Structures are given as C-alpha cells and as structure tokens.
mmCIF file of C-alpha atoms and ligand atoms in Angstrom:
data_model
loop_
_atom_site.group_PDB
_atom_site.id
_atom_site.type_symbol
_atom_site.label_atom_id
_atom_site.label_comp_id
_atom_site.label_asym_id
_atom_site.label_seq_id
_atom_site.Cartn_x
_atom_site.Cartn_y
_atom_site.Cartn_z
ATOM 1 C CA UNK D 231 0.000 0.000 0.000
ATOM 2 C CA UNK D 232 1.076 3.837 -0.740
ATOM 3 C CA UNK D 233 1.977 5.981 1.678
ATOM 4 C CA UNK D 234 1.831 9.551 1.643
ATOM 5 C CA UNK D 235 4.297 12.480 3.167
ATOM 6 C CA UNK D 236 6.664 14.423 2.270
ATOM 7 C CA UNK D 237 10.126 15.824 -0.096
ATOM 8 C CA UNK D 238 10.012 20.119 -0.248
ATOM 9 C CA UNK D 239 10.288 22.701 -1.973
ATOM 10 C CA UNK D 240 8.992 26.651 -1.972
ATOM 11 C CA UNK D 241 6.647 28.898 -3.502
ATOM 12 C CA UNK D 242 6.099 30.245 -7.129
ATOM 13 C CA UNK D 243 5.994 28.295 -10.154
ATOM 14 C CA UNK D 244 9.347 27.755 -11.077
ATOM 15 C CA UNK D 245 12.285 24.904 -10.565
ATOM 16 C CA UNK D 246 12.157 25.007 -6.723
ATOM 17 C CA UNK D 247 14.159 23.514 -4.043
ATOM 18 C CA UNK D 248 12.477 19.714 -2.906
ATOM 19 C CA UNK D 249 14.823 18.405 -0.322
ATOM 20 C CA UNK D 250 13.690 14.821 0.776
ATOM 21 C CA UNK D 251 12.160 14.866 3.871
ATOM 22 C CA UNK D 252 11.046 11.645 6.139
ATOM 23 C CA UNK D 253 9.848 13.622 8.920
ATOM 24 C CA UNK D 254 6.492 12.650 8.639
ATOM 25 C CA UNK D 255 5.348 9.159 9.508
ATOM 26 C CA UNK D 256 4.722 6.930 6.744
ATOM 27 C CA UNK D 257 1.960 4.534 5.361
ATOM 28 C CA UNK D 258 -1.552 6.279 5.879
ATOM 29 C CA UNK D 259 -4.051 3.469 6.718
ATOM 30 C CA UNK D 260 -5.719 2.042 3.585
ATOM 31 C CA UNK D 261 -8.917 4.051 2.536
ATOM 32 C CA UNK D 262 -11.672 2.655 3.253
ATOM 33 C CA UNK D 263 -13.678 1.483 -0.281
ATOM 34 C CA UNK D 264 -15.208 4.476 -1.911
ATOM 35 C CA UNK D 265 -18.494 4.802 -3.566
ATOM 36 C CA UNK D 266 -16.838 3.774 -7.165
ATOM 37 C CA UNK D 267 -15.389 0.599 -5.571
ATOM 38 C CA UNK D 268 -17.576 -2.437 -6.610
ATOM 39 C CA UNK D 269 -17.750 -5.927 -4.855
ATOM 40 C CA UNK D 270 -17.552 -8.846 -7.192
ATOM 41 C CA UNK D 271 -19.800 -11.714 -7.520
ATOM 42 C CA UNK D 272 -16.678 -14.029 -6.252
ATOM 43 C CA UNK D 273 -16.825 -11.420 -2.955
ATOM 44 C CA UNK D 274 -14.242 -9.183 -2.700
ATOM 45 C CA UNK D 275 -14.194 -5.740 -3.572
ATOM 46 C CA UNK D 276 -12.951 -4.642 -6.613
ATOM 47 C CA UNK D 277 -10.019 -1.518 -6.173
ATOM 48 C CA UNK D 278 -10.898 1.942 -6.747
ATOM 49 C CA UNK D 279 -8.166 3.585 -9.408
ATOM 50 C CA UNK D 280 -6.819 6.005 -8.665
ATOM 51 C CA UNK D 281 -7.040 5.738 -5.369
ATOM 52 C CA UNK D 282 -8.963 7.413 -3.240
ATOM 53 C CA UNK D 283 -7.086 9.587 -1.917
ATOM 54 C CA UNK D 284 -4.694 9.269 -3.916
ATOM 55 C CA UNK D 285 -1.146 9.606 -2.314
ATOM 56 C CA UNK D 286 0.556 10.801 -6.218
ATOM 57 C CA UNK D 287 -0.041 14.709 -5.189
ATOM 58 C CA UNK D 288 2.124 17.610 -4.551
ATOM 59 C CA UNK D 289 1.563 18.894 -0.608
ATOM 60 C CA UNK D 290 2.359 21.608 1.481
ATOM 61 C CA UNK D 291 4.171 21.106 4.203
ATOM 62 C CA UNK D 292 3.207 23.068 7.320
ATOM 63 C CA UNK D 293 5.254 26.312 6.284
ATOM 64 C CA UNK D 294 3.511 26.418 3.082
ATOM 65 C CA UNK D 295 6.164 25.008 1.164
ATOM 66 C CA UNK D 296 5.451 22.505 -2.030
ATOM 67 C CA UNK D 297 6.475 19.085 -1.298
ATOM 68 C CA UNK D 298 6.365 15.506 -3.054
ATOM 69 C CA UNK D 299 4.949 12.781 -1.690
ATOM 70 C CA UNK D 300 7.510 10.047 -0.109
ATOM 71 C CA UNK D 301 4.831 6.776 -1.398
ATOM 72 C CA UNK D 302 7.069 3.517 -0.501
ATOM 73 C CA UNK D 303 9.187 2.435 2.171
ATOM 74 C CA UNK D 304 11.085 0.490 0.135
ATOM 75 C CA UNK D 305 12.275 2.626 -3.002
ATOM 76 C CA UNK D 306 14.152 1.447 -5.662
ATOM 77 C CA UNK D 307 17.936 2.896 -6.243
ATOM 78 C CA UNK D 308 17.430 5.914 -8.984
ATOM 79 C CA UNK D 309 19.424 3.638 -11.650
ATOM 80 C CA UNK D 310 17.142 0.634 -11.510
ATOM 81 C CA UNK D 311 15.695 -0.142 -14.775
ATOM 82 C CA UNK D 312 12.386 0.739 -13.738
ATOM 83 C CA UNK D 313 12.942 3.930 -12.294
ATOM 84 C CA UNK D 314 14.630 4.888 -15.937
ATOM 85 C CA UNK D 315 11.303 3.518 -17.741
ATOM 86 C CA UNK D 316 9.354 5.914 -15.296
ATOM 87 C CA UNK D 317 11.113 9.301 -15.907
ATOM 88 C CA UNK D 318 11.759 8.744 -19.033
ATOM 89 C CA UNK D 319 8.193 7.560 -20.300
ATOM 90 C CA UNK D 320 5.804 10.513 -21.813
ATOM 91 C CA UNK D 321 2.256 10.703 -22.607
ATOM 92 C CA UNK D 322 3.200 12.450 -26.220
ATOM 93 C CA UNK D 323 4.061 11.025 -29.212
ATOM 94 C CA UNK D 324 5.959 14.231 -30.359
ATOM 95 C CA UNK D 325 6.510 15.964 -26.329
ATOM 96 C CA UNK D 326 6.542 19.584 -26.571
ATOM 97 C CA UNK D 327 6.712 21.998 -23.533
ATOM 98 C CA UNK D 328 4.608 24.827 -23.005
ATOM 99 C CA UNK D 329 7.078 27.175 -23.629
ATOM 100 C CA UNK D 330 8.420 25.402 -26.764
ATOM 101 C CA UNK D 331 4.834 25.100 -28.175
ATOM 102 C CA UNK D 332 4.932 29.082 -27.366
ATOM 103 C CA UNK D 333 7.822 30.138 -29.381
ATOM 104 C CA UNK D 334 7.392 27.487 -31.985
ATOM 105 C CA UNK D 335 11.023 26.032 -31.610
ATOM 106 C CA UNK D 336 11.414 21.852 -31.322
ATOM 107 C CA UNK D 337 11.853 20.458 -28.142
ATOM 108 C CA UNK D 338 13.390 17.299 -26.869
ATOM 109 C CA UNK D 339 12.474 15.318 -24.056
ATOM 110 C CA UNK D 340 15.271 13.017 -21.855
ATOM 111 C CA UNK D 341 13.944 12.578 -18.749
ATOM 112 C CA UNK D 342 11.749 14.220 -15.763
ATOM 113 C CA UNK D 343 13.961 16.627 -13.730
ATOM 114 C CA UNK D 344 15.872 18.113 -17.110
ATOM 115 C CA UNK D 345 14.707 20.740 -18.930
ATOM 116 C CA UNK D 346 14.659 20.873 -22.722
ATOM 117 C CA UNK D 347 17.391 22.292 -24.700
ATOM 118 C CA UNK D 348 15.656 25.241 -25.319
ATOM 119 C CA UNK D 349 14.855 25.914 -21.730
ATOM 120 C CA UNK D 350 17.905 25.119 -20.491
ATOM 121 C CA UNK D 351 20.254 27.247 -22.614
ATOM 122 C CA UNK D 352 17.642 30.590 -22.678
ATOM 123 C CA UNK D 353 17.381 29.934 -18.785
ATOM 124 C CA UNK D 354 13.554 29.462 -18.578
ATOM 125 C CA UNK D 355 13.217 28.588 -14.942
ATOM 126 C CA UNK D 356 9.669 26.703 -15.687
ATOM 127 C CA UNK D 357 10.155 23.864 -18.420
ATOM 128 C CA UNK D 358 7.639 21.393 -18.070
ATOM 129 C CA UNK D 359 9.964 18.423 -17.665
ATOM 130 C CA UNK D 360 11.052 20.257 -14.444
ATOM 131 C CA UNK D 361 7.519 20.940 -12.858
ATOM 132 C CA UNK D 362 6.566 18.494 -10.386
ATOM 133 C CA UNK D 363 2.857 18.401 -10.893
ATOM 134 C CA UNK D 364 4.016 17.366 -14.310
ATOM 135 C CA UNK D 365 6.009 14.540 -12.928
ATOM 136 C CA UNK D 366 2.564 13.435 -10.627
ATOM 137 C CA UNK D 367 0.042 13.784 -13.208
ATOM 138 C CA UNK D 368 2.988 11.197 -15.517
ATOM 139 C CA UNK D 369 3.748 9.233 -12.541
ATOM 140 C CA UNK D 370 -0.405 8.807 -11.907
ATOM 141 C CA UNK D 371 -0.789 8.262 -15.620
ATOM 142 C CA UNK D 372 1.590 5.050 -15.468
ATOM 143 C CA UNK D 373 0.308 3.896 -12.352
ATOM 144 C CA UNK D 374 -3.135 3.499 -13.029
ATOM 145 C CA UNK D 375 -2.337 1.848 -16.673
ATOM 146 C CA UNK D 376 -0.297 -0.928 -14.715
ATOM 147 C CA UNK D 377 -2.638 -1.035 -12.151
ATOM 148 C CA UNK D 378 -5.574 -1.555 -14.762
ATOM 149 C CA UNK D 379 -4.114 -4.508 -16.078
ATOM 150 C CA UNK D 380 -2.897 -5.997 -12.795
ATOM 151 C CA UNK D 381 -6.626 -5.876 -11.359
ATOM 152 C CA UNK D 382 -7.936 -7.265 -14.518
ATOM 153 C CA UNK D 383 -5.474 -10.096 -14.701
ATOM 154 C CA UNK D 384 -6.351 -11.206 -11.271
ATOM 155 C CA UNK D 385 -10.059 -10.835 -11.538
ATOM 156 C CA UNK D 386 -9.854 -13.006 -14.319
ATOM 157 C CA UNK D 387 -7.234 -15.087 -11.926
ATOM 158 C CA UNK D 388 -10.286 -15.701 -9.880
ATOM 159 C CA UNK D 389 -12.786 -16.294 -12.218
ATOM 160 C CA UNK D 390 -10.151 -19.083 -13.779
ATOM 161 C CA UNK D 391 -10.062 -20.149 -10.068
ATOM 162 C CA UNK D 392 -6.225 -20.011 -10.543
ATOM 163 C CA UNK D 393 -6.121 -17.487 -7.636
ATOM 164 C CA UNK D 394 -8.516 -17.783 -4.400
ATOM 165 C CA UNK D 395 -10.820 -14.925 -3.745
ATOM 166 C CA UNK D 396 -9.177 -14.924 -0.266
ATOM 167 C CA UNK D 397 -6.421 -13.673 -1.852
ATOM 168 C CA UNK D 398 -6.927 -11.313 -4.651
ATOM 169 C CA UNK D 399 -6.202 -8.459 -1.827
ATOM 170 C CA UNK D 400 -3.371 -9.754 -0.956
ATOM 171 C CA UNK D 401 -2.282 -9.738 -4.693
ATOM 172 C CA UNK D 402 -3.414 -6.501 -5.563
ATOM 173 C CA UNK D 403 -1.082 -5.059 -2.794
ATOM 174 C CA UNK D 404 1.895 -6.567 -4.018
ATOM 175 C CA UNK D 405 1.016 -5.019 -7.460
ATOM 176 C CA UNK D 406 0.773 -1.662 -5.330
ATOM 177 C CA UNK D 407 3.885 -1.930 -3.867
ATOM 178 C CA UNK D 408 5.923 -2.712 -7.127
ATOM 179 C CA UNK D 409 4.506 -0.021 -8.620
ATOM 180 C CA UNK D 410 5.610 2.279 -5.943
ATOM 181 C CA UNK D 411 8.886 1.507 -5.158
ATOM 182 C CA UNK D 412 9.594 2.321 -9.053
ATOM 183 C CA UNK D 413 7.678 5.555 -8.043
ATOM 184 C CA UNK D 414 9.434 6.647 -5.419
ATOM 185 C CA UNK D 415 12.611 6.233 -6.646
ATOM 186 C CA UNK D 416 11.591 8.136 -9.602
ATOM 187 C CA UNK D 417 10.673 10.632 -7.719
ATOM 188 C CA UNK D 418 14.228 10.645 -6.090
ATOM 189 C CA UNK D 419 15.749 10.965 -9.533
ATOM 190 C CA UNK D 420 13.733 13.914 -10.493
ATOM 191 C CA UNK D 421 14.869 15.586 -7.249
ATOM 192 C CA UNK D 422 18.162 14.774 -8.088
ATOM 193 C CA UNK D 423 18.057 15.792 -11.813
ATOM 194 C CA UNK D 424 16.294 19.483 -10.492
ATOM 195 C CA UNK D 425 19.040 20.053 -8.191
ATOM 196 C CA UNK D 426 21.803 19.369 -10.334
ATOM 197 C CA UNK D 427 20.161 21.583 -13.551
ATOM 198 C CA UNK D 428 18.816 24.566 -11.610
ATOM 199 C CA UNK D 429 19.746 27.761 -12.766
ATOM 200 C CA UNK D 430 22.739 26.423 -14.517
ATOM 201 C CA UNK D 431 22.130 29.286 -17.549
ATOM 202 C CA UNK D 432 21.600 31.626 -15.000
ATOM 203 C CA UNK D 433 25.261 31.056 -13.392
ATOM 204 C CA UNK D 434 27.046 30.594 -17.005
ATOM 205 C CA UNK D 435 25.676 33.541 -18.556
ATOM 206 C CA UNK D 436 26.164 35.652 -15.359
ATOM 207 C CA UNK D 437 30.280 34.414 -14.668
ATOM 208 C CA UNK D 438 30.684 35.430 -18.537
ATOM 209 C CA UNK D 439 29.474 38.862 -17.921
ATOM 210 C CA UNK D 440 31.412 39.416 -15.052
ATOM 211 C CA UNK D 441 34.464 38.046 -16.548
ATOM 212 C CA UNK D 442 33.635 40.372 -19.592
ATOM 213 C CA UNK D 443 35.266 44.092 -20.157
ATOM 214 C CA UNK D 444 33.675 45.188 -23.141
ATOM 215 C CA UNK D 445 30.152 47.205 -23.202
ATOM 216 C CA UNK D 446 29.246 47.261 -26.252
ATOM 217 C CA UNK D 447 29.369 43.251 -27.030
ATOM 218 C CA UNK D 448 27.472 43.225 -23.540
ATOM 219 C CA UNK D 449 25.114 45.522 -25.480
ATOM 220 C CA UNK D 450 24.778 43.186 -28.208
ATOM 221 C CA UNK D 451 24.277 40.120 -26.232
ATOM 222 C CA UNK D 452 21.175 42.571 -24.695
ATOM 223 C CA UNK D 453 19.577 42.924 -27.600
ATOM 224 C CA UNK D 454 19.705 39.358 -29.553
ATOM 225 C CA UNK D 455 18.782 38.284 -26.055
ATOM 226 C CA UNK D 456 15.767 39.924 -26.070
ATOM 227 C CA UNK D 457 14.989 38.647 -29.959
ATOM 228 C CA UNK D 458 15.496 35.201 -29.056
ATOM 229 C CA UNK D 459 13.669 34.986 -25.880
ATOM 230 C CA UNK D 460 16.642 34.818 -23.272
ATOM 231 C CA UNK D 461 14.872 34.854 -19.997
ATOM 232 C CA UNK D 462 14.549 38.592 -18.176
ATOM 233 C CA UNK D 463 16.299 37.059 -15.134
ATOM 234 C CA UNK D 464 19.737 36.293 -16.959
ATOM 235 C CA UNK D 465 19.221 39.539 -19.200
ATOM 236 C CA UNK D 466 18.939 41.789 -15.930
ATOM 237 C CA UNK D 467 21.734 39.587 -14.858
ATOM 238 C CA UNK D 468 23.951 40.903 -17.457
ATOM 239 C CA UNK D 469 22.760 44.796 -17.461
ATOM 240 C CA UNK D 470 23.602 44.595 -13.901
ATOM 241 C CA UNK D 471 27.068 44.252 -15.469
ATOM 242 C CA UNK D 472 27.008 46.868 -18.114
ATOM 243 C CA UNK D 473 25.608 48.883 -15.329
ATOM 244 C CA UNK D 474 29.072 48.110 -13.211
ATOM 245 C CA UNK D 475 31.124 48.897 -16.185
ATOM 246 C CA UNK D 476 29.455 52.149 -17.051
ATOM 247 C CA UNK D 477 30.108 53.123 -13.707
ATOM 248 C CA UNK D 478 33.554 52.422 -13.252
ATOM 249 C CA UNK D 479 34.215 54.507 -16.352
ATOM 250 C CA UNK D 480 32.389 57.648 -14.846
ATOM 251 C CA UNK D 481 33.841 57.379 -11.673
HETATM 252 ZN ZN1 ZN E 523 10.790 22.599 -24.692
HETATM 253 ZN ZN1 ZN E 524 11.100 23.408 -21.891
#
C-alpha cells in the first residue's frame, strides 16, 4: 500500500528547491472502499483507481512550502531499470513543452527533472519536464495503466479459479507496492536531476558577464537576447554588469 508524506520545496511556479524529507510518519491506513469501488460476484471488492485519496499529489508542508509525496518504504535505487522507464516515459508522441509550443522552436524530451534544450540554454526557470505536478500527473498516468491490467489479470485469476478470492487483496497489494517503489525512486531521480540543472544558464551567462570588459558586445548580447527569448532574469543579470562597467568609467 502507498503511503503519503513528504520531499520540499517553496513557492512560485518555477524549478524550486524539494529536499527529501522523512519527517512525517509513513503509510496512511488504507482508505476505506469508496463509492466507485464495486464488490464482485466471487466477494471481494474490486479496487478503486486512482485511489482514493490518492497519495501521487504535490503537498504543502506546514510552512507552506510545495512538497512531493515520499509513497514507498522500500524505493528502488534511482538507476534501476524501472525507475529509468518511469522518468523517461511521456504521454506524447511528439513531447513539446509549453514554452516550446509558445515560441514554436522543437523540443526534446530526456527525462523528468531536465529541462529541454531550449529551456535550459535561454534559462527558462519553468520547463515542463522540471515541474513536479508534471512529474505526478505522468507518474499517476503510469500507475493506473499498470494497475488496470494488474486488477484485470487477477479478476480473471479468480474467475479461472487459478487465484482464491481470499487472496486477490493480498495480490493486488503486491502489485501496489511494485509499482511504488519504481515511483518513489523516480521521484528521487527527479529531485536529483532538479538540483543538479537549476539555474545552470543563470550562473554561465552571469560568470561570462562578469568576466567580460567590453560594453558594447554586452550591449549586443542585450539585444539578440531579447529577440530570441533569453529569460529577463539572466538579461537583468547581465545589465547589472554593463551597469558596473558604465560606472567604473564615470567614476
Ligand atoms: Zn521545450
Ligand atoms: Zn522546456
């Protein structure tokens, strides 16, 4: 069974901070049936999916901060083979981000945690790939398609009176519990991919300008900046530079 609690962040919309957190007890009781689940002629009830509630969400924490959910006490190491199949899978054919789609430039896809090329290198803090209620609404996505077949397969277990009725629970949970281990170190590897791509535009194209001398190619990197969509943070970033430089020659 899932549990539910915690791995932070902060506020706005952008690539935040979401250090891991085990502070809060694990493994929520199961809920109890909900009105959609339905008992089966054989006698046991059939499994609500998703789950009600379900624990694939992004939280708040008490100070208001966003956090992901920690879902299995027994993850699996980021570079298991099923952890790669989970942040790398995709509901597109072709993915686009939002921001992609916006400027109409191609965008590639590697994983959950990295932004796209285009994001990365114009230092758009909010690529898709990066937002964590992207990586629930995948992770859910998955989930529920595995879990599909898994119920289906044993209902029909039961009706082929391969599997006892007694036990179809009992089964179902160890389908939960695969599936969430995979989760939850997938959601481990998107941390890890967030931390280590953060603002990494951001720092480049601020150590050039300070390492640069020269105003007017400063000036020029201003203005095809703002043609080809380099984010306002980085550009302010650099005409904080100029703005050095221009003062240093007046003084
Ligand atoms: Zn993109
Ligand atoms: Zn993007």
């Amino acid at each position: 069974m899932a549990s539910s609690s915690s791995t932070s962040s902060s506020e706005n919309s952008g690539p935040l901070l979401y250090p891991i957190s085990h502070s809060v007890p694990l493994v929520p009781p199961p809920p109890p049936p909900s009105a959609s689940s339905r008992s089966t002629p054989e006698g046991f009830i059939l499994p609500t999916i998703p789950p009600i509630p379900d624990p694939l969400v992004v939280i708040r924490d008490s100070r208001g901060h966003r956090v992901l959910p920690d879902v299995s006490l027994m993850p699996l190491p980021v570079t298991d083979g099923r952890v790669t199949k989970l942040v790398e899978s995709h509901p597109m054919v072709v993915p686009k981000c939002a921001n992609c789609a916006e400027m109409g430039v191609d965008c590639t896809f590697s994983e959950a945690g990295i932004p796209c090329p285009p994001c990365a290198v114009l230092g758009i803090p909010n690529c898709d790939w990066t937002d964590p209620f992207w990586l629930m609404e995948n992770l859910r996505r998955c989930r529920d398609l595995y879990l599909r077949d898994e119920r289906d397969e044993l209902v029909q277990s039961v009706k082929d009176n391969r599997l006892p009725a007694s036990l179809f629970d009992r089964e179902f949970e160890r389908a939960e519990r695969w599936f969430y281990s995979g989760a939850q170190g997938a959601i481990t590897r998107f941390l890890l991919n967030s931390y280590a791509t953060r603002d990494l535009a951001l720092h480049g194209y601020r150590a050039l300008a300070a390492s640069s001398t020269d105003a007017s190619t400063l000036l020029r990197f201003l203005a095809l900046g703002v043609e080809t969509h380099v984010h306002p943070v980085i550009l302010q970033a650099v005409g904080a530079r100029l703005q050095d430089l221009f003062s240093a020659m007046l003084s």
